[in-house]
Coordinates of C-alpha atoms in Angstrom, one line a residue:
Chain A
X1 CA 15.6 -19.7 32.3
X2 CA 15.8 -18.8 28.7
X3 CA 14.1 -22.0 27.6
X4 CA 11.2 -21.5 30.1
X5 CA 10.7 -17.9 28.8
X6 CA 10.7 -19.3 25.2
X7 CA 8.0 -21.8 26.0
X8 CA 5.8 -19.2 27.7
X9 CA 6.3 -17.0 24.7
X10 CA 5.2 -19.8 22.5
X11 CA 2.0 -20.2 24.5
X12 CA 1.3 -16.5 24.4
X13 CA 2.1 -16.5 20.6
X14 CA 0.0 -19.5 19.9
X15 CA -2.9 -18.2 21.9
X16 CA -2.8 -14.9 20.0
X17 CA -2.7 -16.9 16.7
X18 CA -5.7 -18.9 17.7
X19 CA -7.7 -15.8 18.7
X20 CA -6.8 -14.1 15.5
X21 CA -7.9 -17.1 13.4
X22 CA -11.1 -17.3 15.3
X23 CA -11.9 -13.7 14.4
X24 CA -11.0 -14.2 10.8
X25 CA -13.0 -17.4 10.4
X26 CA -16.1 -15.8 11.7
X27 CA -16.3 -12.8 9.3
X28 CA -19.1 -12.7 6.8
X29 CA -18.2 -13.5 3.2
X30 CA -20.0 -13.2 -0.1
X31 CA -19.5 -15.3 -3.2
X32 CA -17.0 -14.4 -5.8
X33 CA -19.7 -14.0 -8.4
X34 CA -21.5 -11.5 -6.3
X35 CA -18.3 -9.6 -5.5
X36 CA -17.3 -9.6 -9.2
X37 CA -20.7 -8.2 -10.1
X38 CA -20.2 -5.4 -7.6
X39 CA -16.7 -4.7 -8.9
X40 CA -18.0 -4.5 -12.5
X41 CA -20.9 -2.3 -11.7
X42 CA -18.7 0.1 -9.8
X43 CA -16.2 0.3 -12.6
X44 CA -18.9 0.9 -15.2
X45 CA -20.5 3.5 -13.1
X46 CA -17.3 5.4 -12.5
X47 CA -15.9 4.9 -16.0
X48 CA -17.5 8.2 -17.1
X49 CA -15.4 10.0 -14.5
X50 CA -12.2 8.3 -15.3
X51 CA -10.1 10.4 -17.7
X52 CA -8.0 7.4 -18.6
X53 CA -11.0 5.7 -20.1
X54 CA -12.8 8.7 -21.5
X55 CA -9.9 10.6 -22.8
X56 CA -9.1 14.2 -22.0
X57 CA -9.9 16.8 -24.6
X58 CA -6.7 18.5 -25.7
X59 CA -7.8 21.8 -24.4
X60 CA -8.3 20.5 -20.9
X61 CA -5.2 18.4 -20.6
X62 CA -2.9 20.4 -18.3
X63 CA 0.1 18.4 -19.4
X64 CA -0.3 18.7 -23.2
X65 CA 2.7 20.0 -25.1
X66 CA 2.2 23.5 -26.2
X67 CA 3.4 23.6 -29.8
X68 CA 2.9 26.8 -31.8
X69 CA 2.1 26.3 -35.4
X70 CA 5.3 27.8 -37.0
X71 CA 4.3 27.0 -40.6
X72 CA 1.7 29.8 -40.6
Chain B
X1 CA -9.8 -7.4 41.4
X2 CA -7.9 -7.1 44.6
X3 CA -4.3 -8.1 44.8
X4 CA -3.1 -10.9 47.1
X5 CA 0.0 -10.6 49.1
X6 CA 2.5 -13.3 48.3
X7 CA 6.2 -14.0 48.7
X8 CA 7.9 -13.1 45.5
X9 CA 11.1 -14.9 44.7
X10 CA 11.8 -13.0 41.4
X11 CA 11.2 -9.5 40.1
X12 CA 11.2 -8.8 36.4
X13 CA 9.1 -8.4 33.3
X14 CA 5.9 -10.4 33.4
X15 CA 5.7 -12.9 30.6
X16 CA 2.1 -12.0 29.9
X17 CA 1.8 -8.2 30.2
X18 CA 5.5 -7.3 30.0
X19 CA 5.4 -4.9 33.0
X20 CA 8.2 -5.2 35.5
X21 CA 6.8 -6.3 38.8
X22 CA 7.1 -9.1 41.5
X23 CA 6.5 -12.4 39.7
X24 CA 4.7 -15.5 40.9
X25 CA 6.6 -18.5 39.8
X26 CA 4.0 -21.2 39.2
X27 CA 4.0 -24.5 37.3
X28 CA 1.1 -25.7 35.1
X29 CA 1.6 -29.2 33.8
X30 CA 5.4 -28.9 34.2
X31 CA 5.5 -25.7 32.3
X32 CA 6.8 -22.8 34.3
X33 CA 4.8 -19.6 34.2
X34 CA 6.3 -16.4 35.5
X35 CA 3.4 -13.9 35.6
X36 CA 2.7 -10.9 37.8
X37 CA -0.1 -11.5 40.3
X38 CA -2.6 -9.6 38.2
X39 CA -2.0 -11.8 35.2
X40 CA -2.3 -14.9 37.3
X41 CA -5.7 -13.7 38.5
X42 CA -6.8 -13.0 34.9
X43 CA -5.6 -16.4 33.9
X44 CA -7.6 -18.1 36.6
X45 CA -10.7 -16.2 35.8
X46 CA -10.6 -16.9 32.1
X47 CA -10.3 -20.6 32.8
X48 CA -8.3 -21.0 29.7
X49 CA -5.3 -22.7 31.2
X50 CA -7.1 -25.9 31.9
X51 CA -5.1 -28.4 29.8
X52 CA -3.9 -25.7 27.4
X53 CA -0.5 -26.3 26.1
X54 CA 1.4 -25.2 23.1
X55 CA 0.6 -28.5 21.4
X56 CA -3.2 -28.1 21.9
X57 CA -3.1 -24.5 20.7
X58 CA -1.1 -25.5 17.7
X59 CA -3.7 -28.1 16.8
X60 CA -6.5 -25.7 17.2
X61 CA -4.8 -23.1 15.0
X62 CA -4.1 -25.7 12.3
X63 CA -7.8 -26.7 12.3
X64 CA -8.9 -23.1 12.2
X65 CA -6.6 -22.4 9.2
X66 CA -8.1 -25.4 7.4
X67 CA -11.6 -24.2 8.2
X68 CA -10.7 -20.8 6.9
X69 CA -9.4 -22.2 3.6
X70 CA -12.5 -24.3 3.3
X71 CA -14.8 -21.4 3.8
X72 CA -13.0 -19.3 1.3
X73 CA -12.9 -22.1 -1.2
X74 CA -16.7 -22.6 -1.0
X75 CA -17.3 -19.1 -2.3
X76 CA -15.1 -19.5 -5.4
X77 CA -18.0 -20.3 -7.8
X78 CA -16.6 -18.3 -10.8
X79 CA -13.6 -16.4 -11.8
X80 CA -13.6 -12.6 -12.1
X81 CA -12.4 -12.6 -15.7
X82 CA -15.3 -15.0 -16.6
X83 CA -17.8 -12.6 -15.2
X84 CA -16.1 -9.8 -16.9
X85 CA -16.4 -11.4 -20.4
X86 CA -19.5 -9.3 -21.1
X87 CA -17.7 -6.1 -20.3
X88 CA -16.5 -4.2 -23.4
X89 CA -12.9 -4.4 -24.3
X90 CA -11.0 -1.2 -23.7
X91 CA -10.0 0.9 -26.8
X92 CA -6.4 1.6 -27.5
X93 CA -4.9 4.0 -25.0
X94 CA -2.2 6.5 -25.9
X95 CA -0.1 7.3 -22.9
X96 CA 2.9 9.6 -23.4
X97 CA 5.5 11.0 -21.1
X98 CA 4.8 14.7 -20.8
X99 CA 7.3 15.7 -18.1
X100 CA 10.6 14.4 -16.9
X101 CA 11.5 15.7 -13.4
X102 CA 15.3 15.7 -13.0
X103 CA 17.1 17.0 -9.9
X104 CA 17.6 14.1 -7.5
X105 CA 21.1 12.9 -7.2
X106 CA 20.3 9.3 -6.5
X107 CA 17.5 6.8 -6.7
X108 CA 14.0 8.2 -6.2
X109 CA 12.3 6.0 -3.7
X110 CA 8.9 7.4 -3.2
X111 CA 6.5 10.1 -4.4
X112 CA 3.1 11.4 -3.6
X113 CA 0.7 13.8 -5.3
X114 CA -0.8 16.9 -3.7
X115 CA -4.6 17.2 -3.8
X116 CA -4.3 20.2 -6.0
X117 CA -3.3 17.8 -8.8
X118 CA -0.3 19.6 -9.9
X119 CA 2.2 19.5 -7.0
X120 CA 4.0 16.4 -6.0
X121 CA 6.7 15.5 -3.4
X122 CA 9.4 13.0 -4.0
X123 CA 12.1 11.5 -1.7
X124 CA 15.4 9.9 -2.7
X125 CA 18.3 7.9 -1.5
X126 CA 20.4 11.0 -1.5
X127 CA 18.5 12.2 1.5
X128 CA 16.6 15.0 -0.3
X129 CA 12.9 15.6 -0.3
X130 CA 11.7 17.8 -3.1
X131 CA 8.3 19.4 -3.7
X132 CA 7.7 19.9 -7.5
X133 CA 5.2 21.8 -9.5
X134 CA 4.6 19.2 -12.2
X135 CA 3.2 21.7 -14.7
X136 CA 6.2 24.0 -14.8
X137 CA 8.9 21.6 -13.6
X138 CA 9.7 24.1 -10.8
X139 CA 11.2 22.8 -7.7
X140 CA 9.2 24.7 -5.0
X141 CA 10.9 23.3 -1.9
X142 CA 13.9 21.1 -1.2
X143 CA 14.9 19.7 2.2
X144 CA 18.0 17.7 3.0
X145 CA 17.5 15.1 5.7
X146 CA 20.5 14.1 7.8
X147 CA 20.1 10.4 6.8
X148 CA 20.1 9.0 3.4
X149 CA 17.5 6.5 2.0
X150 CA 14.3 8.5 2.6
X151 CA 12.1 5.5 2.0
X152 CA 8.7 7.2 2.1
X153 CA 7.1 10.6 1.7
X154 CA 3.5 11.9 1.8
X155 CA 1.7 15.1 1.0
X156 CA -0.8 16.4 3.6
X157 CA -4.4 16.7 2.4
X158 CA -4.3 20.5 2.9
X159 CA -1.2 20.8 0.8
X160 CA 0.5 22.7 3.6
X161 CA 2.9 20.0 4.8
X162 CA 4.9 17.0 3.8
X163 CA 5.9 13.9 5.8
X164 CA 8.9 11.8 5.2
X165 CA 10.8 9.0 6.9
X166 CA 13.3 6.2 6.3
X167 CA 16.4 4.7 7.8
X168 CA 16.4 7.2 10.6
X169 CA 13.5 5.2 12.2
X170 CA 11.5 8.3 12.3
X171 CA 8.8 10.0 10.3
X172 CA 9.0 13.8 10.3
X173 CA 6.5 16.4 9.2
X174 CA 7.7 19.7 7.5
X175 CA 5.2 22.5 7.2
X176 CA 5.5 24.2 3.7
X177 CA 5.5 27.9 3.6
X178 CA 5.2 30.3 0.7
X179 CA 8.4 32.1 1.8
X180 CA 11.1 30.6 -0.3
X181 CA 13.9 31.8 1.9
X182 CA 12.6 30.0 4.9
X183 CA 14.7 27.2 6.2
X184 CA 12.5 24.1 6.1
X185 CA 14.8 22.0 8.1
X186 CA 14.5 24.3 11.1
X187 CA 10.7 23.7 11.3
X188 CA 11.0 19.9 11.2
X189 CA 8.8 18.1 13.6
X190 CA 9.6 14.4 14.5
X191 CA 6.3 12.7 14.8
X192 CA 6.7 8.9 14.5
X193 CA 9.4 6.9 16.4
X194 CA 9.9 3.3 15.5
X195 CA 12.5 0.8 16.4
X196 CA 13.4 0.1 12.8
X197 CA 13.2 1.8 9.4
X198 CA 10.0 3.6 8.4
X199 CA 8.8 2.0 5.1
X200 CA 5.6 3.8 4.5
X201 CA 3.6 6.8 5.7
X202 CA 0.4 8.5 4.9
X203 CA -1.8 11.2 6.4
X204 CA -5.3 10.2 7.3
X205 CA -8.2 12.4 6.3
X206 CA -6.6 15.5 7.9
X207 CA -3.2 17.0 8.5
X208 CA -3.5 16.0 12.2
X209 CA -2.9 12.3 12.0
X210 CA -0.2 10.2 10.4
X211 CA -0.1 6.5 9.8
X212 CA 3.2 4.8 9.4
X213 CA 4.5 1.3 8.7
X214 CA 7.9 0.1 9.8
X215 CA 10.6 -2.6 9.5
X216 CA 9.9 -3.4 13.2
X217 CA 6.8 -5.2 12.1
X218 CA 4.2 -2.7 13.3
X219 CA 2.1 0.0 11.9
X220 CA 1.2 3.0 14.0
X221 CA -1.2 6.0 14.1
X222 CA 0.3 9.2 15.5
X223 CA -1.0 12.6 16.4
X224 CA 1.1 15.1 14.4
X225 CA 0.8 18.0 16.9
X226 CA 2.0 16.2 20.0
X227 CA 3.9 13.3 18.5
X228 CA 1.8 10.9 20.6
X229 CA 1.2 7.4 19.6
X230 CA -2.6 7.0 19.2
X231 CA -2.9 3.4 18.1
X232 CA -0.4 0.6 17.2
X233 CA -1.1 -2.3 15.0
X234 CA 0.6 -5.6 15.8
X235 CA 0.2 -8.7 13.8
X236 CA 2.9 -8.9 11.2
X237 CA 5.7 -11.3 12.0
X238 CA 8.3 -9.6 9.8
X239 CA 9.0 -6.1 8.3
X240 CA 6.0 -4.2 7.1
X241 CA 6.9 -2.9 3.7
X242 CA 3.9 -0.8 2.6
X243 CA 0.5 0.5 3.6
X244 CA -2.5 2.0 2.0
X245 CA -5.4 3.9 3.5
X246 CA -9.0 3.5 2.4
X247 CA -10.7 6.7 1.2
X248 CA -12.2 8.5 4.2
X249 CA -15.8 8.2 3.2
X250 CA -15.7 4.4 3.5
X251 CA -14.5 4.2 7.0
X252 CA -11.4 3.6 9.0
X253 CA -9.7 0.8 7.2
X254 CA -6.2 0.4 6.0
X255 CA -4.1 -2.4 4.6
X256 CA -0.5 -3.3 5.2
X257 CA 1.8 -5.7 3.4
X258 CA 4.9 -7.3 4.9
X259 CA 7.8 -9.6 4.4
X260 CA 5.8 -12.3 6.1
X261 CA 3.9 -12.7 2.8
X262 CA 0.8 -11.4 4.3
X263 CA -1.5 -8.5 3.7
X264 CA -3.4 -7.5 6.8
X265 CA -6.6 -5.4 6.8
X266 CA -6.9 -3.2 10.0
X267 CA -9.6 -1.3 11.8
X268 CA -7.9 2.0 12.7
X269 CA -10.0 2.7 15.7
X270 CA -9.6 -0.6 17.5
X271 CA -6.2 -1.6 16.2
X272 CA -7.7 -5.0 15.3
X273 CA -6.6 -7.0 12.4
X274 CA -9.9 -7.9 10.7
X275 CA -8.7 -9.8 7.7
X276 CA -5.5 -11.3 6.4
X277 CA -4.4 -12.6 3.0
X278 CA -1.5 -14.9 2.6
X279 CA -0.1 -16.5 -0.4
X280 CA 1.1 -20.1 -0.4
X281 CA 3.9 -20.0 -2.8
X282 CA 5.4 -23.4 -2.9
X283 CA 8.5 -22.6 -4.8
X284 CA 10.1 -19.6 -3.2
X285 CA 13.6 -19.2 -4.6
X286 CA 14.0 -15.5 -4.6
X287 CA 16.3 -13.3 -2.8
X288 CA 14.2 -10.2 -2.7
X289 CA 10.6 -10.4 -1.5
X290 CA 8.6 -7.4 -2.4
X291 CA 5.2 -7.0 -1.0
X292 CA 3.2 -3.9 -1.9
X293 CA -0.4 -3.5 -1.5
X294 CA -2.9 -0.9 -2.7
X295 CA -6.7 -0.6 -2.1
X296 CA -8.9 0.0 -5.1
X297 CA -11.1 3.1 -5.1
X298 CA -14.1 1.0 -4.0
X299 CA -12.2 -0.6 -1.1
X300 CA -13.6 -3.9 -1.9
X301 CA -10.5 -4.9 -3.8
X302 CA -6.9 -5.1 -2.7
X303 CA -4.1 -5.6 -5.1
X304 CA -0.8 -7.0 -3.9
X305 CA 2.5 -7.2 -5.8
X306 CA 4.2 -10.4 -5.0
X307 CA 7.6 -11.1 -6.1
X308 CA 8.7 -14.7 -5.4
X309 CA 9.8 -17.2 -8.0
X310 CA 6.9 -16.1 -10.3
X311 CA 6.3 -12.4 -10.4
X312 CA 2.6 -11.6 -10.2
X313 CA 0.2 -9.1 -9.0
X314 CA -2.7 -10.6 -7.1
X315 CA -6.1 -9.0 -6.7
X316 CA -8.0 -9.9 -3.6
X317 CA -11.6 -9.0 -2.9
X318 CA -12.1 -8.1 0.7
X319 CA -15.8 -9.0 0.7
X320 CA -15.2 -12.4 -0.9
X321 CA -12.2 -12.8 1.4
X322 CA -10.1 -14.4 -1.3
X323 CA -8.0 -13.9 -4.4
X324 CA -10.1 -13.2 -7.5
X325 CA -7.5 -12.4 -10.1
X326 CA -3.8 -12.8 -10.9
X327 CA -2.1 -10.4 -13.3
X328 CA 0.8 -12.2 -14.9
X329 CA 2.4 -13.1 -18.1
X330 CA 5.1 -15.6 -19.0
X331 CA 7.1 -12.9 -20.6
X332 CA 7.3 -10.9 -17.4
X333 CA 10.1 -12.4 -15.3
X334 CA 10.8 -9.4 -13.0
X335 CA 8.8 -8.6 -10.0
X336 CA 6.6 -5.6 -9.6
X337 CA 7.3 -3.3 -6.7
X338 CA 4.4 -0.8 -6.9
X339 CA 0.8 -0.6 -8.1
X340 CA -1.9 2.0 -8.4
X341 CA -5.4 1.9 -9.7
X342 CA -7.0 4.4 -12.1
X343 CA -9.9 6.5 -10.9
X344 CA -12.6 4.0 -11.7
X345 CA -10.6 1.0 -10.6
X346 CA -10.8 -0.5 -14.1
X347 CA -7.1 -0.1 -14.9
X348 CA -4.1 -1.0 -12.8
X349 CA -0.6 0.5 -13.3
X350 CA 2.2 -1.7 -12.1
X351 CA 5.8 -0.7 -12.0
X352 CA 8.3 -3.5 -12.5
X353 CA 12.0 -4.1 -11.8
X354 CA 12.6 -4.5 -15.6
X355 CA 12.2 -0.7 -15.8
X356 CA 8.7 -0.9 -17.4
X357 CA 5.2 -0.1 -16.3
X358 CA 2.5 -2.5 -17.3
X359 CA -1.1 -1.4 -17.6
X360 CA -3.6 -4.2 -16.7
X361 CA -7.4 -4.4 -17.2
X362 CA -8.4 -5.4 -13.6
X363 CA -11.7 -7.0 -14.6
X364 CA -10.5 -9.0 -17.6
X365 CA -7.1 -9.8 -16.3
X366 CA -5.4 -8.9 -19.6
X367 CA -2.5 -6.5 -20.2
X368 CA -3.5 -3.4 -22.0
X369 CA -0.3 -1.6 -22.5
X370 CA 3.4 -1.4 -21.6
X371 CA 5.0 1.9 -20.8
X372 CA 8.7 2.4 -21.4
X373 CA 11.0 5.2 -20.6
X374 CA 12.7 4.6 -17.3
X375 CA 16.3 3.5 -17.2
X376 CA 16.2 1.7 -14.0
X377 CA 13.6 -0.1 -11.9
X378 CA 10.3 1.8 -11.1
X379 CA 10.0 2.3 -7.4
X380 CA 6.6 4.1 -7.3
X381 CA 3.6 4.8 -9.5
X382 CA 0.8 7.1 -8.5
X383 CA -2.2 8.3 -10.5
X384 CA -3.0 12.0 -9.9
X385 CA -6.0 12.8 -7.7
X386 CA -8.2 13.7 -10.7
X387 CA -7.0 10.8 -12.8
X388 CA -5.5 12.8 -15.6
X389 CA -1.9 11.8 -15.2
X390 CA 0.4 9.1 -13.8
X391 CA 3.7 9.9 -12.0
X392 CA 6.4 7.3 -11.8
X393 CA 9.5 7.4 -9.7
X394 CA 12.5 5.4 -10.5
X395 CA 16.0 4.3 -9.5
X396 CA 17.2 6.2 -12.6
X397 CA 17.0 9.4 -10.4
X398 CA 14.1 10.8 -12.3
X399 CA 10.3 11.1 -12.1
X400 CA 8.1 10.9 -15.2
X401 CA 4.7 12.4 -15.5
X402 CA 2.6 10.7 -18.2
X403 CA -0.7 11.7 -19.5
X404 CA -3.1 10.2 -21.9
X405 CA -5.5 10.8 -24.8
X406 CA -7.8 8.6 -26.7
X407 CA -7.4 7.7 -30.4
X408 CA -9.9 10.3 -31.4
X409 CA -7.6 13.0 -30.1
X410 CA -4.7 11.6 -32.1
X411 CA -6.8 11.7 -35.3
X412 CA -7.6 15.3 -34.6
X413 CA -3.9 16.1 -34.5
X414 CA -3.1 14.4 -37.7
X415 CA -6.0 16.1 -39.4
X416 CA -4.6 19.5 -38.4
X417 CA -1.2 18.5 -39.6
X418 CA -2.6 17.6 -43.0
X419 CA -4.3 21.0 -43.2
X420 CA -1.0 22.8 -42.7
X421 CA 0.7 20.8 -45.4
X422 CA -2.0 21.5 -47.9
X423 CA -1.7 25.1 -47.2
X424 CA 2.0 25.0 -47.9
X425 CA 1.5 23.3 -51.2
X426 CA -1.1 25.8 -52.3
X427 CA 1.4 28.5 -51.7

């Protein structure tokens, strides 16, 4: 009984795999060059908004260390 | 479809739909099929069983896989780093640790930022979930969970609740109140129930829905208020270790990564697995397989940390449906377990098991910087919602908040110092 159940599960599993692969094979793809161009343009567009690339003025940085000038 | 009456010799779970009902025991090409009568009807109508055996299905799946690889190969006309040669090289970045959050008694396993850019929640092996104010180092809330190894935690978009889960196979939501004396454990709401550990959780665009991933191989979408399962996502053949949700403006997509070496892209509404990425590592001689995935801000790129024999971070483009970059160096021999992108997607932070965080230029594929400081492996890195800071959680029981400035700011500081010294001398 267990071997019969195993083989039926194999069929169900195999059928699911085939259906999944059919879906994946049919999706629309674009070329890597085009995808890279899109990635690059997105990055350059948003680089202005990225504090890591633009730097944070010390006055705005919420995490800056507050050091009083003790010499004066 | 109307049901026929038949003599049922057996009663039990149907091998097709799983529901317990009287079964028809039929044989197709010497293979026994025990389906309930409804499924037999479905089978007959679909006409699929004609000559279909495991062998024929296997052949078809092999040919489909080959076709998939071919199609993907056709599009690989150029490498991402070649296209990115024209992009300017990044200037030197100065990243310093600004805060060290101490308080957990054991490994910190996960953390998440609040949308207000200053609070964060962290969960640890000691069973505690702590909500911190990262500016003041204040511990605003602390909850002790009955089980240890709280593998995941998430902050609600409104900032009014946190979710956490782990080895208790559940994901619970705690509403946060301003009243410090209130017992948070009393208001705990169990939302998600899995049959194995909960490895990842995140709220969707609102506080009302929670997405979880589990060691039972599934992901699930839950309604927080009722605890009802709204959608489940089946497709992984092993534990699902991580998930990441696309920003809400771009639709209902999320990605999950699992121990079956696959990253699956899902449509949240239909539960359908729309894309899948698998690595074909020929020499896999590792004990620990870490598979962590993160979507870039544009949701066209997915970065996966793979730790097999050769530790690498792979960058897949969803639209090109293939891998477009690998971030690796011969000097890096330990695997990465967590990644996060900067706000523009240009930079990638990756936390490694050698206690460091490497900063990669996603377009050029080069390493920009290495961040030291932790004394044990880095379990989670997250950039704050406004991109001004990075928080890293580690097995050394601490969290570190790092922030950055550009070289120009450093010059400004040294000039000021010079001024002060001159004044001293003139005195």
